Amino acid sequence: MGRITTHVLDTANGKPGQGIALQLYFIQQGAQQAQRVLRCATHTNADGRCDQALIEAEQLDVGVYEIDFSVGTYFAKMGHELPTPNFLDRITLRFGVADGAAHYHVPLLVTPWSYSTYRGS
C-alpha cells in the first residue's frame, strides 16, 4: 500500500523532535504555474513520528510533494538561543513520488543550524 511517512530527529539534543508542526502539499502542475495543494497538516508525537501516515493508498498520486517542517518554533520551545530571524525556521523538503504503490519515508535530521534527509524505509 502506497503511503508517505516522516520522522524528525533533533540531532542537536540527541532525541526525537516532539511536537513539530508539519504540512504535506501536493504540487499540482497547472497550465501557467504550479500550485501547492494541502493534503495533510499534523505534528510529530513523542517519538518524532506522526501517529498516522501523512497520506496513503488511493490518495497517493504520482508527482511532486513538499513537506514543511516548523523547526524554528520547536527549537525556541527547547530553549535554544536563536538569532532574529532564525537561521532555520521552516524547512521545506521537495521530493518526487514515482510509484503510487510504494512507501516513501522522508526523515528529517535537524539542528538549529543544519538539516539533512534521505529516503528511508
Coordinates of C-alpha atoms in Angstrom, one line a residue:
M1 CA 0.0 0.0 0.0
G2 CA 1.4 3.4 -1.0
R3 CA 2.0 6.0 1.7
I4 CA 4.2 8.9 2.8
T5 CA 5.5 8.9 6.4
T6 CA 8.1 11.0 8.2
H7 CA 10.3 11.1 11.3
V8 CA 12.1 14.0 12.9
L9 CA 15.3 13.6 14.8
D10 CA 16.7 16.5 16.8
T11 CA 20.4 15.8 16.4
A12 CA 21.4 18.9 18.5
N13 CA 19.8 17.4 21.6
G14 CA 20.1 13.7 20.7
K15 CA 16.3 13.0 20.8
P16 CA 13.2 12.7 18.7
G17 CA 11.7 16.0 17.5
Q18 CA 8.5 16.1 19.5
G19 CA 5.6 18.4 18.7
I20 CA 6.9 19.8 15.4
A21 CA 4.1 21.1 13.2
L22 CA 4.2 20.0 9.6
Q23 CA 2.2 20.2 6.4
L24 CA 2.2 17.9 3.3
Y25 CA 1.5 19.6 0.0
F26 CA 1.0 18.1 -3.5
I27 CA 2.4 20.2 -6.3
Q28 CA -0.3 20.4 -8.9
Q29 CA 1.0 21.4 -12.3
G30 CA -1.2 23.9 -14.0
A31 CA -1.1 25.5 -17.4
Q32 CA 0.5 28.7 -16.2
Q33 CA 2.2 27.7 -12.9
A34 CA 2.4 25.0 -10.3
Q35 CA 0.2 25.3 -7.2
R36 CA 0.6 23.8 -3.7
V37 CA -2.4 21.8 -2.6
L38 CA -2.5 21.0 1.1
R39 CA -3.0 17.3 1.7
C40 CA -2.3 17.0 5.4
A41 CA -1.5 19.1 8.5
T42 CA -0.3 17.5 11.7
H43 CA 2.5 17.4 14.2
T44 CA 5.1 14.8 15.5
N45 CA 4.5 12.7 18.5
A46 CA 6.9 11.9 21.4
D47 CA 8.8 9.6 19.2
G48 CA 9.3 12.3 16.5
R49 CA 6.8 10.4 14.2
C50 CA 3.3 11.2 13.2
D51 CA 0.6 8.9 14.6
Q52 CA -0.6 8.1 11.1
A53 CA 0.8 8.2 7.6
L54 CA 0.6 11.7 6.1
I55 CA -1.2 10.2 3.1
E56 CA -1.9 6.7 1.9
A57 CA -3.4 4.3 -0.6
E58 CA -5.7 5.8 -3.2
Q59 CA -4.9 9.4 -2.1
L60 CA -1.2 9.0 -3.0
D61 CA -0.8 10.4 -6.5
V62 CA 2.4 10.1 -8.6
G63 CA 4.0 13.5 -8.7
V64 CA 5.9 16.1 -6.6
Y65 CA 5.2 16.7 -2.9
E66 CA 6.6 19.1 -0.3
I67 CA 6.7 18.7 3.5
D68 CA 7.0 21.9 5.5
F69 CA 8.5 21.4 9.0
S70 CA 8.2 24.3 11.5
V71 CA 11.5 23.8 13.3
G72 CA 12.1 27.4 14.4
T73 CA 9.2 27.2 16.9
Y74 CA 10.4 23.8 18.1
F75 CA 13.9 25.0 18.8
A76 CA 12.7 28.1 20.5
K77 CA 10.5 26.0 22.8
M78 CA 13.5 23.8 23.6
G79 CA 15.2 26.9 25.0
H80 CA 17.9 27.4 22.3
E81 CA 19.2 30.9 22.0
L82 CA 18.3 31.8 18.4
P83 CA 19.1 34.8 16.3
T84 CA 16.3 37.0 14.9
P85 CA 15.3 35.9 12.4
N86 CA 16.1 32.2 12.9
F87 CA 18.7 30.7 10.6
L88 CA 16.3 27.8 10.1
D89 CA 12.6 28.5 10.7
R90 CA 10.5 26.4 8.2
I91 CA 12.2 23.7 6.3
T92 CA 10.6 22.6 3.0
L93 CA 11.6 19.2 1.6
R94 CA 10.5 18.7 -2.0
F95 CA 10.5 15.1 -3.3
G96 CA 9.0 13.0 -6.1
V97 CA 6.7 10.0 -5.9
A98 CA 7.2 7.8 -9.0
D99 CA 5.3 4.8 -7.7
G100 CA 1.9 5.3 -6.0
A101 CA 2.0 1.8 -4.5
A102 CA 5.4 2.4 -2.7
H103 CA 6.2 3.5 0.8
Y104 CA 8.0 6.9 0.9
H105 CA 9.6 7.6 4.3
V106 CA 11.0 11.1 4.4
P107 CA 13.0 11.6 7.6
L108 CA 14.4 14.9 8.8
L109 CA 17.6 15.2 10.9
V110 CA 17.8 18.7 12.2
T111 CA 19.6 21.2 14.4
P112 CA 19.0 25.0 14.6
W113 CA 21.9 25.4 12.1
S114 CA 21.6 22.4 9.7
Y115 CA 19.5 19.6 8.4
S116 CA 19.6 16.5 6.2
T117 CA 17.2 14.0 4.7
Y118 CA 17.1 10.7 2.8
R119 CA 14.6 8.2 1.6
G120 CA 14.1 5.9 4.5
S121 CA 12.4 2.6 4.7

